[in-house]
PDB file of C-alpha atoms and ligand atoms in Angstrom:
ATOM      1  CA  UNK A   1     -75.347 -53.701   2.403  1.00 61.00           C
ATOM      2  CA  UNK A   2     -76.720 -54.035   5.942  1.00 82.00           C
ATOM      3  CA  UNK A   3     -74.211 -54.266   8.684  1.00 95.00           C
ATOM      4  CA  UNK A   4     -75.105 -55.547  11.997  1.00 97.00           C
ATOM      5  CA  UNK A   5     -73.131 -54.470  15.031  1.00 98.00           C
ATOM      6  CA  UNK A   6     -73.118 -56.397  18.549  1.00 99.00           C
ATOM      7  CA  UNK A   7     -72.169 -53.531  20.933  1.00 98.00           C
ATOM      8  CA  UNK A   8     -74.790 -54.862  23.604  1.00 98.00           C
ATOM      9  CA  UNK A   9     -77.295 -57.816  23.863  1.00 98.00           C
ATOM     10  CA  UNK A  10     -79.948 -55.136  22.867  1.00 98.00           C
ATOM     11  CA  UNK A  11     -78.716 -55.073  19.288  1.00 98.00           C
ATOM     12  CA  UNK A  12     -80.301 -58.375  18.454  1.00 98.00           C
ATOM     13  CA  UNK A  13     -83.677 -59.943  19.129  1.00 98.00           C
ATOM     14  CA  UNK A  14     -84.408 -62.876  21.263  1.00 98.00           C
ATOM     15  CA  UNK A  15     -84.926 -64.847  18.032  1.00 98.00           C
ATOM     16  CA  UNK A  16     -81.563 -63.950  16.857  1.00 98.00           C
ATOM     17  CA  UNK A  17     -79.764 -64.659  19.997  1.00 98.00           C
ATOM     18  CA  UNK A  18     -81.492 -67.744  20.361  1.00 98.00           C
ATOM     19  CA  UNK A  19     -80.416 -68.793  16.843  1.00 98.00           C
ATOM     20  CA  UNK A  20     -76.858 -67.877  17.705  1.00 98.00           C
ATOM     21  CA  UNK A  21     -76.859 -70.173  20.988  1.00 98.00           C
ATOM     22  CA  UNK A  22     -78.517 -72.985  19.074  1.00 98.00           C
ATOM     23  CA  UNK A  23     -75.541 -72.709  16.320  1.00 98.00           C
ATOM     24  CA  UNK A  24     -72.937 -72.532  19.317  1.00 98.00           C
ATOM     25  CA  UNK A  25     -74.077 -75.944  20.445  1.00 98.00           C
ATOM     26  CA  UNK A  26     -73.752 -77.240  16.822  1.00 98.00           C
ATOM     27  CA  UNK A  27     -70.452 -75.971  16.176  1.00 98.00           C
ATOM     28  CA  UNK A  28     -69.497 -77.365  19.728  1.00 98.00           C
ATOM     29  CA  UNK A  29     -70.540 -80.649  18.542  1.00 98.00           C
ATOM     30  CA  UNK A  30     -69.000 -80.423  15.154  1.00 97.00           C
ATOM     31  CA  UNK A  31     -65.605 -79.681  16.755  1.00 97.00           C
ATOM     32  CA  UNK A  32     -65.970 -82.547  19.269  1.00 97.00           C
ATOM     33  CA  UNK A  33     -66.674 -85.009  16.327  1.00 98.00           C
ATOM     34  CA  UNK A  34     -63.952 -83.706  14.043  1.00 97.00           C
ATOM     35  CA  UNK A  35     -65.793 -82.131  11.562  1.00 96.00           C
ATOM     36  CA  UNK A  36     -63.829 -79.394   9.536  1.00 93.00           C
ATOM     37  CA  UNK A  37     -65.433 -76.103   8.838  1.00 95.00           C
ATOM     38  CA  UNK A  38     -64.489 -73.455   6.303  1.00 96.00           C
ATOM     39  CA  UNK A  39     -67.160 -71.101   7.185  1.00 96.00           C
ATOM     40  CA  UNK A  40     -64.736 -68.222   7.707  1.00 97.00           C
ATOM     41  CA  UNK A  41     -62.806 -68.916   4.461  1.00 97.00           C
ATOM     42  CA  UNK A  42     -61.052 -65.854   3.177  1.00 97.00           C
ATOM     43  CA  UNK A  43     -62.548 -63.925   6.042  1.00 98.00           C
ATOM     44  CA  UNK A  44     -60.336 -61.692   8.328  1.00 98.00           C
ATOM     45  CA  UNK A  45     -61.332 -60.570  11.751  1.00 98.00           C
ATOM     46  CA  UNK A  46     -59.519 -57.463  13.272  1.00 98.00           C
ATOM     47  CA  UNK A  47     -59.020 -57.463  16.876  1.00 98.00           C
ATOM     48  CA  UNK A  48     -58.455 -54.358  18.862  1.00 98.00           C
ATOM     49  CA  UNK A  49     -57.381 -54.911  22.403  1.00 98.00           C
ATOM     50  CA  UNK A  50     -56.980 -51.822  24.788  1.00 97.00           C
ATOM     51  CA  UNK A  51     -57.259 -54.027  27.877  1.00 97.00           C
ATOM     52  CA  UNK A  52     -55.747 -57.312  28.583  1.00 97.00           C
ATOM     53  CA  UNK A  53     -57.402 -60.561  27.612  1.00 98.00           C
ATOM     54  CA  UNK A  54     -56.791 -64.326  27.604  1.00 98.00           C
ATOM     55  CA  UNK A  55     -60.308 -66.141  27.035  1.00 98.00           C
ATOM     56  CA  UNK A  56     -61.761 -63.554  24.677  1.00 98.00           C
ATOM     57  CA  UNK A  57     -58.726 -63.202  22.454  1.00 98.00           C
ATOM     58  CA  UNK A  58     -57.825 -66.957  22.158  1.00 98.00           C
ATOM     59  CA  UNK A  59     -61.577 -67.784  21.699  1.00 98.00           C
ATOM     60  CA  UNK A  60     -61.934 -65.190  18.801  1.00 98.00           C
ATOM     61  CA  UNK A  61     -58.476 -66.083  17.213  1.00 98.00           C
ATOM     62  CA  UNK A  62     -59.006 -69.993  17.563  1.00 98.00           C
ATOM     63  CA  UNK A  63     -62.560 -69.572  16.041  1.00 98.00           C
ATOM     64  CA  UNK A  64     -61.138 -67.826  13.064  1.00 98.00           C
ATOM     65  CA  UNK A  65     -58.312 -70.399  12.535  1.00 98.00           C
ATOM     66  CA  UNK A  66     -60.559 -73.321  13.083  1.00 98.00           C
ATOM     67  CA  UNK A  67     -63.066 -72.043  10.296  1.00 98.00           C
ATOM     68  CA  UNK A  68     -60.406 -71.400   7.775  1.00 98.00           C
ATOM     69  CA  UNK A  69     -60.196 -67.589   8.301  1.00 98.00           C
ATOM     70  CA  UNK A  70     -57.670 -65.424   9.931  1.00 98.00           C
ATOM     71  CA  UNK A  71     -57.362 -63.000  12.990  1.00 98.00           C
ATOM     72  CA  UNK A  72     -55.176 -59.842  13.365  1.00 98.00           C
ATOM     73  CA  UNK A  73     -54.257 -58.941  16.924  1.00 98.00           C
ATOM     74  CA  UNK A  74     -53.819 -54.998  17.084  1.00 97.00           C
ATOM     75  CA  UNK A  75     -52.712 -53.490  20.506  1.00 94.00           C
ATOM     76  CA  UNK A  76     -52.357 -49.734  21.063  1.00 90.00           C
ATOM     77  CA  UNK A  77     -48.680 -50.065  22.070  1.00 90.00           C
ATOM     78  CA  UNK A  78     -47.752 -51.020  18.396  1.00 91.00           C
ATOM     79  CA  UNK A  79     -50.299 -49.451  16.247  1.00 95.00           C
ATOM     80  CA  UNK A  80     -51.132 -45.795  15.356  1.00 96.00           C
ATOM     81  CA  UNK A  81     -54.015 -45.871  17.873  1.00 93.00           C
ATOM     82  CA  UNK A  82     -51.604 -45.549  20.772  1.00 93.00           C
ATOM     83  CA  UNK A  83     -49.990 -42.455  19.050  1.00 95.00           C
ATOM     84  CA  UNK A  84     -53.211 -40.817  18.861  1.00 95.00           C
ATOM     85  CA  UNK A  85     -54.841 -41.739  15.546  1.00 96.00           C
ATOM     86  CA  UNK A  86     -58.494 -41.082  15.851  1.00 95.00           C
ATOM     87  CA  UNK A  87     -60.773 -44.171  16.410  1.00 94.00           C
ATOM     88  CA  UNK A  88     -63.090 -43.021  13.608  1.00 96.00           C
ATOM     89  CA  UNK A  89     -60.137 -43.008  11.069  1.00 97.00           C
ATOM     90  CA  UNK A  90     -59.078 -46.378  12.295  1.00 97.00           C
ATOM     91  CA  UNK A  91     -62.613 -47.705  11.867  1.00 98.00           C
ATOM     92  CA  UNK A  92     -62.809 -46.475   8.315  1.00 98.00           C
ATOM     93  CA  UNK A  93     -59.208 -47.682   7.457  1.00 98.00           C
ATOM     94  CA  UNK A  94     -59.966 -51.297   8.948  1.00 98.00           C
ATOM     95  CA  UNK A  95     -63.189 -51.353   6.983  1.00 98.00           C
ATOM     96  CA  UNK A  96     -61.579 -51.316   3.888  1.00 98.00           C
ATOM     97  CA  UNK A  97     -59.380 -54.306   4.675  1.00 98.00           C
ATOM     98  CA  UNK A  98     -61.128 -56.763   6.921  1.00 98.00           C
ATOM     99  CA  UNK A  99     -64.425 -58.277   7.066  1.00 98.00           C
ATOM    100  CA  UNK A 100     -65.390 -57.985  10.885  1.00 98.00           C
ATOM    101  CA  UNK A 101     -63.810 -56.106  13.778  1.00 98.00           C
ATOM    102  CA  UNK A 102     -63.794 -56.645  17.500  1.00 98.00           C
ATOM    103  CA  UNK A 103     -62.997 -53.880  19.899  1.00 98.00           C
ATOM    104  CA  UNK A 104     -62.025 -54.174  23.819  1.00 98.00           C
ATOM    105  CA  UNK A 105     -61.755 -50.872  25.356  1.00 98.00           C
ATOM    106  CA  UNK A 106     -62.719 -48.536  28.260  1.00 98.00           C
ATOM    107  CA  UNK A 107     -65.523 -46.039  27.399  1.00 98.00           C
ATOM    108  CA  UNK A 108     -68.682 -47.437  25.896  1.00 98.00           C
ATOM    109  CA  UNK A 109     -68.846 -44.235  23.680  1.00 98.00           C
ATOM    110  CA  UNK A 110     -65.498 -45.182  22.072  1.00 97.00           C
ATOM    111  CA  UNK A 111     -67.079 -48.385  20.467  1.00 98.00           C
ATOM    112  CA  UNK A 112     -70.204 -46.646  19.587  1.00 98.00           C
ATOM    113  CA  UNK A 113     -68.060 -43.996  17.738  1.00 98.00           C
ATOM    114  CA  UNK A 114     -66.166 -46.720  16.099  1.00 98.00           C
ATOM    115  CA  UNK A 115     -69.259 -48.679  15.006  1.00 98.00           C
ATOM    116  CA  UNK A 116     -70.759 -45.477  13.487  1.00 98.00           C
ATOM    117  CA  UNK A 117     -67.647 -45.071  11.139  1.00 98.00           C
ATOM    118  CA  UNK A 118     -67.161 -49.014  10.549  1.00 98.00           C
ATOM    119  CA  UNK A 119     -68.683 -50.442   7.468  1.00 98.00           C
ATOM    120  CA  UNK A 120     -68.221 -53.963   8.551  1.00 98.00           C
ATOM    121  CA  UNK A 121     -69.804 -55.537  11.684  1.00 98.00           C
ATOM    122  CA  UNK A 122     -68.264 -54.470  15.207  1.00 98.00           C
ATOM    123  CA  UNK A 123     -68.409 -56.572  18.205  1.00 99.00           C
ATOM    124  CA  UNK A 124     -67.997 -55.500  21.699  1.00 99.00           C
ATOM    125  CA  UNK A 125     -65.321 -57.621  23.324  1.00 99.00           C
ATOM    126  CA  UNK A 126     -65.767 -55.672  26.721  1.00 99.00           C
ATOM    127  CA  UNK A 127     -66.243 -52.054  27.485  1.00 98.00           C
ATOM    128  CA  UNK A 128     -66.568 -50.391  30.923  1.00 98.00           C
ATOM    129  CA  UNK A 129     -70.332 -50.822  30.744  1.00 98.00           C
ATOM    130  CA  UNK A 130     -71.005 -54.043  28.754  1.00 99.00           C
ATOM    131  CA  UNK A 131     -69.698 -57.589  28.031  1.00 99.00           C
ATOM    132  CA  UNK A 132     -72.183 -59.092  25.795  1.00 99.00           C
ATOM    133  CA  UNK A 133     -69.881 -61.897  24.501  1.00 99.00           C
ATOM    134  CA  UNK A 134     -69.519 -63.374  28.065  1.00 99.00           C
ATOM    135  CA  UNK A 135     -73.339 -63.457  28.255  1.00 99.00           C
ATOM    136  CA  UNK A 136     -73.498 -65.554  25.011  1.00 99.00           C
ATOM    137  CA  UNK A 137     -71.182 -68.146  26.669  1.00 99.00           C
ATOM    138  CA  UNK A 138     -73.053 -67.937  30.115  1.00 99.00           C
ATOM    139  CA  UNK A 139     -76.507 -68.514  28.386  1.00 99.00           C
ATOM    140  CA  UNK A 140     -75.065 -71.493  26.486  1.00 99.00           C
ATOM    141  CA  UNK A 141     -73.685 -73.063  29.563  1.00 99.00           C
ATOM    142  CA  UNK A 142     -76.908 -72.533  31.560  1.00 99.00           C
ATOM    143  CA  UNK A 143     -79.102 -74.199  28.757  1.00 98.00           C
ATOM    144  CA  UNK A 144     -76.597 -77.231  28.483  1.00 98.00           C
ATOM    145  CA  UNK A 145     -76.802 -77.850  32.235  1.00 98.00           C
ATOM    146  CA  UNK A 146     -80.252 -76.912  33.105  1.00 98.00           C
ATOM    147  CA  UNK A 147     -82.167 -76.322  30.018  1.00 98.00           C
ATOM    148  CA  UNK A 148     -84.165 -72.972  29.304  1.00 98.00           C
ATOM    149  CA  UNK A 149     -83.241 -70.109  31.372  1.00 98.00           C
ATOM    150  CA  UNK A 150     -86.745 -68.692  31.140  1.00 98.00           C
ATOM    151  CA  UNK A 151     -88.347 -68.397  34.347  1.00 98.00           C
ATOM    152  CA  UNK A 152     -85.112 -69.030  36.356  1.00 98.00           C
ATOM    153  CA  UNK A 153     -83.851 -66.969  39.325  1.00 98.00           C
ATOM    154  CA  UNK A 154     -80.402 -65.670  38.761  1.00 99.00           C
ATOM    155  CA  UNK A 155     -78.206 -63.956  41.698  1.00 99.00           C
ATOM    156  CA  UNK A 156     -75.672 -61.480  40.892  1.00 99.00           C
ATOM    157  CA  UNK A 157     -73.381 -60.794  43.797  1.00 99.00           C
ATOM    158  CA  UNK A 158     -70.790 -58.147  43.855  1.00 98.00           C
ATOM    159  CA  UNK A 159     -70.027 -55.154  41.620  1.00 98.00           C
ATOM    160  CA  UNK A 160     -72.671 -53.448  39.305  1.00 98.00           C
ATOM    161  CA  UNK A 161     -70.246 -53.492  36.485  1.00 98.00           C
ATOM    162  CA  UNK A 162     -70.143 -54.407  32.921  1.00 99.00           C
ATOM    163  CA  UNK A 163     -70.930 -58.119  33.652  1.00 99.00           C
ATOM    164  CA  UNK A 164     -73.738 -57.205  35.867  1.00 99.00           C
ATOM    165  CA  UNK A 165     -75.105 -54.699  33.108  1.00 99.00           C
ATOM    166  CA  UNK A 166     -75.087 -57.420  30.491  1.00 99.00           C
ATOM    167  CA  UNK A 167     -76.846 -59.900  32.870  1.00 99.00           C
ATOM    168  CA  UNK A 168     -79.524 -57.191  33.384  1.00 99.00           C
ATOM    169  CA  UNK A 169     -80.201 -56.963  29.615  1.00 99.00           C
ATOM    170  CA  UNK A 170     -80.235 -60.662  29.400  1.00 99.00           C
ATOM    171  CA  UNK A 171     -82.860 -61.070  32.177  1.00 99.00           C
ATOM    172  CA  UNK A 172     -85.335 -58.893  30.302  1.00 98.00           C
ATOM    173  CA  UNK A 173     -84.645 -60.261  26.854  1.00 99.00           C
ATOM    174  CA  UNK A 174     -84.638 -63.966  27.881  1.00 99.00           C
ATOM    175  CA  UNK A 175     -87.077 -63.766  30.624  1.00 98.00           C
ATOM    176  CA  UNK A 176     -85.364 -64.596  33.857  1.00 99.00           C
ATOM    177  CA  UNK A 177     -85.369 -62.759  37.217  1.00 98.00           C
ATOM    178  CA  UNK A 178     -82.126 -61.107  38.342  1.00 99.00           C
ATOM    179  CA  UNK A 179     -81.671 -60.533  41.932  1.00 99.00           C
ATOM    180  CA  UNK A 180     -78.648 -58.152  42.128  1.00 99.00           C
ATOM    181  CA  UNK A 181     -76.638 -57.553  45.552  1.00 99.00           C
ATOM    182  CA  UNK A 182     -74.004 -54.777  45.474  1.00 98.00           C
ATOM    183  CA  UNK A 183     -72.460 -52.786  48.198  1.00 98.00           C
ATOM    184  CA  UNK A 184     -73.607 -49.122  48.749  1.00 98.00           C
ATOM    185  CA  UNK A 185     -72.003 -46.950  46.159  1.00 98.00           C
ATOM    186  CA  UNK A 186     -71.339 -49.826  43.705  1.00 98.00           C
ATOM    187  CA  UNK A 187     -74.851 -50.368  42.121  1.00 98.00           C
ATOM    188  CA  UNK A 188     -75.499 -50.782  38.442  1.00 98.00           C
ATOM    189  CA  UNK A 189     -76.071 -47.624  36.321  1.00 98.00           C
ATOM    190  CA  UNK A 190     -79.364 -46.029  36.665  1.00 98.00           C
ATOM    191  CA  UNK A 191     -80.408 -46.184  33.073  1.00 98.00           C
ATOM    192  CA  UNK A 192     -79.704 -49.723  32.857  1.00 98.00           C
ATOM    193  CA  UNK A 193     -81.961 -50.183  36.098  1.00 98.00           C
ATOM    194  CA  UNK A 194     -84.596 -48.418  34.478  1.00 98.00           C
ATOM    195  CA  UNK A 195     -84.632 -50.205  31.190  1.00 98.00           C
ATOM    196  CA  UNK A 196     -84.633 -53.569  32.925  1.00 98.00           C
ATOM    197  CA  UNK A 197     -86.934 -52.602  35.891  1.00 98.00           C
ATOM    198  CA  UNK A 198     -89.401 -55.535  35.467  1.00 98.00           C
ATOM    199  CA  UNK A 199     -86.758 -58.429  35.539  1.00 98.00           C
ATOM    200  CA  UNK A 200     -84.593 -57.227  38.366  1.00 99.00           C
ATOM    201  CA  UNK A 201     -84.554 -56.697  42.149  1.00 98.00           C
ATOM    202  CA  UNK A 202     -81.777 -54.689  43.615  1.00 98.00           C
ATOM    203  CA  UNK A 203     -80.673 -55.257  47.257  1.00 98.00           C
ATOM    204  CA  UNK A 204     -77.605 -54.681  49.421  1.00 98.00           C
ATOM    205  CA  UNK A 205     -77.951 -57.978  50.949  1.00 98.00           C
ATOM    206  CA  UNK A 206     -76.091 -60.989  49.357  1.00 98.00           C
ATOM    207  CA  UNK A 207     -78.092 -63.520  51.257  1.00 98.00           C
ATOM    208  CA  UNK A 208     -81.226 -62.245  50.214  1.00 98.00           C
ATOM    209  CA  UNK A 209     -80.134 -62.153  46.532  1.00 98.00           C
ATOM    210  CA  UNK A 210     -78.875 -65.721  46.792  1.00 98.00           C
ATOM    211  CA  UNK A 211     -82.046 -67.054  48.215  1.00 98.00           C
ATOM    212  CA  UNK A 212     -83.667 -69.854  46.001  1.00 98.00           C
ATOM    213  CA  UNK A 213     -81.489 -68.809  43.138  1.00 99.00           C
ATOM    214  CA  UNK A 214     -80.930 -71.449  40.354  1.00 99.00           C
ATOM    215  CA  UNK A 215     -77.619 -69.632  39.391  1.00 99.00           C
ATOM    216  CA  UNK A 216     -75.253 -67.635  41.357  1.00 99.00           C
ATOM    217  CA  UNK A 217     -72.704 -65.257  39.461  1.00 99.00           C
ATOM    218  CA  UNK A 218     -70.065 -63.139  40.694  1.00 99.00           C
ATOM    219  CA  UNK A 219     -66.990 -61.310  39.070  1.00 98.00           C
ATOM    220  CA  UNK A 220     -63.750 -59.493  40.327  1.00 98.00           C
ATOM    221  CA  UNK A 221     -64.386 -56.548  42.726  1.00 98.00           C
ATOM    222  CA  UNK A 222     -61.785 -54.335  40.804  1.00 98.00           C
ATOM    223  CA  UNK A 223     -62.438 -54.395  37.159  1.00 98.00           C
ATOM    224  CA  UNK A 224     -59.774 -53.271  34.524  1.00 98.00           C
ATOM    225  CA  UNK A 225     -59.375 -49.739  35.074  1.00 97.00           C
ATOM    226  CA  UNK A 226     -60.514 -49.743  38.575  1.00 97.00           C
ATOM    227  CA  UNK A 227     -57.252 -50.969  39.892  1.00 96.00           C
ATOM    228  CA  UNK A 228     -56.425 -47.821  42.057  1.00 98.00           C
ATOM    229  CA  UNK A 229     -59.506 -48.535  44.089  1.00 98.00           C
ATOM    230  CA  UNK A 230     -58.459 -52.026  45.062  1.00 97.00           C
ATOM    231  CA  UNK A 231     -58.129 -51.619  48.842  1.00 98.00           C
ATOM    232  CA  UNK A 232     -61.193 -49.795  49.202  1.00 98.00           C
ATOM    233  CA  UNK A 233     -63.143 -52.136  47.127  1.00 98.00           C
ATOM    234  CA  UNK A 234     -61.791 -55.133  49.112  1.00 98.00           C
ATOM    235  CA  UNK A 235     -63.214 -53.521  52.311  1.00 98.00           C
ATOM    236  CA  UNK A 236     -66.591 -52.744  50.672  1.00 98.00           C
ATOM    237  CA  UNK A 237     -67.207 -56.051  49.133  1.00 98.00           C
ATOM    238  CA  UNK A 238     -65.984 -58.422  51.792  1.00 98.00           C
ATOM    239  CA  UNK A 239     -69.691 -59.229  52.879  1.00 98.00           C
ATOM    240  CA  UNK A 240     -70.295 -60.136  49.204  1.00 98.00           C
ATOM    241  CA  UNK A 241     -68.006 -62.988  48.833  1.00 98.00           C
ATOM    242  CA  UNK A 242     -69.442 -66.032  47.245  1.00 99.00           C
ATOM    243  CA  UNK A 243     -68.713 -68.949  49.788  1.00 98.00           C
ATOM    244  CA  UNK A 244     -70.438 -72.084  50.844  1.00 98.00           C
ATOM    245  CA  UNK A 245     -72.547 -70.171  53.466  1.00 98.00           C
ATOM    246  CA  UNK A 246     -74.073 -68.102  50.614  1.00 98.00           C
ATOM    247  CA  UNK A 247     -74.359 -70.982  48.126  1.00 98.00           C
ATOM    248  CA  UNK A 248     -76.502 -72.691  50.760  1.00 98.00           C
ATOM    249  CA  UNK A 249     -79.162 -69.968  50.333  1.00 98.00           C
ATOM    250  CA  UNK A 250     -79.539 -71.123  46.743  1.00 98.00           C
ATOM    251  CA  UNK A 251     -81.258 -73.857  45.394  1.00 98.00           C
ATOM    252  CA  UNK A 252     -79.647 -77.204  46.047  1.00 98.00           C
ATOM    253  CA  UNK A 253     -78.880 -77.800  42.393  1.00 98.00           C
ATOM    254  CA  UNK A 254     -77.898 -74.167  41.882  1.00 98.00           C
ATOM    255  CA  UNK A 255     -74.926 -73.499  39.410  1.00 99.00           C
ATOM    256  CA  UNK A 256     -72.025 -71.056  40.059  1.00 99.00           C
ATOM    257  CA  UNK A 257     -70.483 -69.110  37.274  1.00 99.00           C
ATOM    258  CA  UNK A 258     -67.696 -66.539  36.933  1.00 99.00           C
ATOM    259  CA  UNK A 259     -66.561 -65.009  33.919  1.00 98.00           C
ATOM    260  CA  UNK A 260     -62.726 -65.118  35.040  1.00 98.00           C
ATOM    261  CA  UNK A 261     -60.132 -64.320  35.809  1.00 98.00           C
ATOM    262  CA  UNK A 262     -61.038 -65.232  39.411  1.00 98.00           C
ATOM    263  CA  UNK A 263     -59.392 -64.273  42.836  1.00 98.00           C
ATOM    264  CA  UNK A 264     -59.825 -67.134  45.146  1.00 98.00           C
ATOM    265  CA  UNK A 265     -60.297 -65.879  48.623  1.00 98.00           C
ATOM    266  CA  UNK A 266     -61.899 -62.602  47.566  1.00 98.00           C
ATOM    267  CA  UNK A 267     -65.118 -62.607  45.483  1.00 98.00           C
ATOM    268  CA  UNK A 268     -65.338 -66.399  45.566  1.00 99.00           C
ATOM    269  CA  UNK A 269     -63.903 -69.213  47.800  1.00 99.00           C
ATOM    270  CA  UNK A 270     -61.763 -71.915  46.394  1.00 98.00           C
ATOM    271  CA  UNK A 271     -64.357 -74.554  47.493  1.00 98.00           C
ATOM    272  CA  UNK A 272     -67.049 -72.905  45.481  1.00 99.00           C
ATOM    273  CA  UNK A 273     -65.252 -72.267  42.259  1.00 99.00           C
ATOM    274  CA  UNK A 274     -63.381 -75.599  42.338  1.00 98.00           C
ATOM    275  CA  UNK A 275     -66.516 -77.458  43.802  1.00 98.00           C
ATOM    276  CA  UNK A 276     -69.275 -79.550  42.241  1.00 98.00           C
ATOM    277  CA  UNK A 277     -71.745 -76.628  41.555  1.00 98.00           C
ATOM    278  CA  UNK A 278     -69.049 -74.701  39.567  1.00 99.00           C
ATOM    279  CA  UNK A 279     -69.492 -74.673  35.740  1.00 99.00           C
ATOM    280  CA  UNK A 280     -66.681 -71.955  35.232  1.00 99.00           C
ATOM    281  CA  UNK A 281     -64.586 -74.311  32.793  1.00 99.00           C
ATOM    282  CA  UNK A 282     -67.544 -75.193  30.586  1.00 99.00           C
ATOM    283  CA  UNK A 283     -68.486 -71.417  30.763  1.00 99.00           C
ATOM    284  CA  UNK A 284     -64.876 -70.516  29.594  1.00 99.00           C
ATOM    285  CA  UNK A 285     -64.959 -73.071  26.806  1.00 98.00           C
ATOM    286  CA  UNK A 286     -68.228 -71.907  25.428  1.00 99.00           C
ATOM    287  CA  UNK A 287     -66.584 -68.696  24.710  1.00 99.00           C
ATOM    288  CA  UNK A 288     -65.037 -70.294  21.595  1.00 98.00           C
ATOM    289  CA  UNK A 289     -68.206 -72.008  20.447  1.00 98.00           C
ATOM    290  CA  UNK A 290     -70.508 -68.953  21.067  1.00 98.00           C
ATOM    291  CA  UNK A 291     -68.118 -66.584  19.520  1.00 98.00           C
ATOM    292  CA  UNK A 292     -67.826 -68.704  16.426  1.00 98.00           C
ATOM    293  CA  UNK A 293     -71.488 -68.796  16.027  1.00 98.00           C
ATOM    294  CA  UNK A 294     -71.593 -65.086  16.637  1.00 98.00           C
ATOM    295  CA  UNK A 295     -69.006 -64.442  13.955  1.00 98.00           C
ATOM    296  CA  UNK A 296     -70.930 -66.482  11.390  1.00 98.00           C
ATOM    297  CA  UNK A 297     -74.190 -64.792  12.362  1.00 98.00           C
ATOM    298  CA  UNK A 298     -72.813 -61.268  11.772  1.00 98.00           C
ATOM    299  CA  UNK A 299     -70.654 -62.070   8.708  1.00 97.00           C
ATOM    300  CA  UNK A 300     -73.592 -63.994   7.035  1.00 94.00           C
ATOM    301  CA  UNK A 301     -76.161 -61.125   7.948  1.00 92.00           C
TER     302      UNK A 301
HETATM  303  N1   CP B   1     -63.915 -63.495  30.802  1.00 65.34           N
HETATM  304  C1   CP B   1     -63.118 -62.671  29.942  1.00 65.34           C
HETATM  305  O1   CP B   1     -63.560 -61.985  29.130  1.00 65.34           O
HETATM  306  O2   CP B   1     -61.940 -63.089  29.921  1.00 65.34           O
HETATM  307  P1   CP B   1     -60.559 -62.364  29.420  1.00 65.34           P
HETATM  308  O3   CP B   1     -60.426 -61.170  30.006  1.00 65.34           O
HETATM  309  O4   CP B   1     -59.349 -63.316  29.639  1.00 65.34           O
HETATM  310  O5   CP B   1     -60.768 -62.148  27.884  1.00 65.34           O
HETATM  311  N1  NVA B   2     -65.397 -57.078  35.219  1.00 65.34           N
HETATM  312  C1  NVA B   2     -64.264 -57.506  34.596  1.00 65.34           C
HETATM  313  C2  NVA B   2     -64.578 -58.698  33.570  1.00 65.34           C
HETATM  314  C3  NVA B   2     -63.234 -59.198  33.005  1.00 65.34           C
HETATM  315  C4  NVA B   2     -63.561 -60.167  32.067  1.00 65.34           C
HETATM  316  C5  NVA B   2     -63.347 -56.330  33.982  1.00 65.34           C
HETATM  317  O1  NVA B   2     -63.986 -55.722  33.204  1.00 65.34           O
HETATM  318  O2  NVA B   2     -62.151 -56.404  34.131  1.00 65.34           O
END
């Protein structure tokens, strides 16, 4: 049996990712028109969360329920993982019981080890390095509002974090250009820059990065795990706030996205995130549809 994992966008081809996005739009229509799906009948998803989540958990759990499957939520506090059972053993045991597993954790190496021992598909539901599920929703949202993202200019403003890394991979795979503006010391990882060097431009100037952009994206200044650095990050990231002045550098019809949760008055002003260019609620909703399509793809692979 071939098992396909989704640890980063690089695990799938452009053709496969495009197929998932097309299916995401179909399942969205199916839900809107009241069609009933049983594509996950008798299927069980194991969900391990070592970090907090609202959207990712609800999207996966609702997706399984809406398709006649079931999801099991596992947190370290009340599983043996929290008492030191090795991740590799957990992967082997869960593989004997469920059909697909998602993991949200800290070190990316942990999900790689997990996937190595899992005998069912493993989905990265966020690590310190990548957040590929969010990219599926963002790409779906861009396409719904503006058509193909190929050839577009996207501006990433803020931290060179897991979301930024996934945007970098997406820029190479989907053929758009990504301007990345980060404060000194917060640039994305060098190996990911090298892999995506032809589709990215790095700068420390947010205005420059946003100039002529079709899409402006930002994220929290302190990701989960970075809480101890909150104050120093607030100082470093202040010139990287997405506000009206910055949005005016972008194209007139530029969209604004944020994976959420957002901090109004920090990385984005309320008038931008709650304003007419923001598509964050569609983006959040599309987590449901794109993850449903991803589950179907990996289970049927
Ligand atoms: N965007 C996102 O992944 O949200 P959650 O942390 O709420 O899952
Ligand atoms: N970069 C953020 C994304 C949250 C969905 C974090 O890792 O906390």
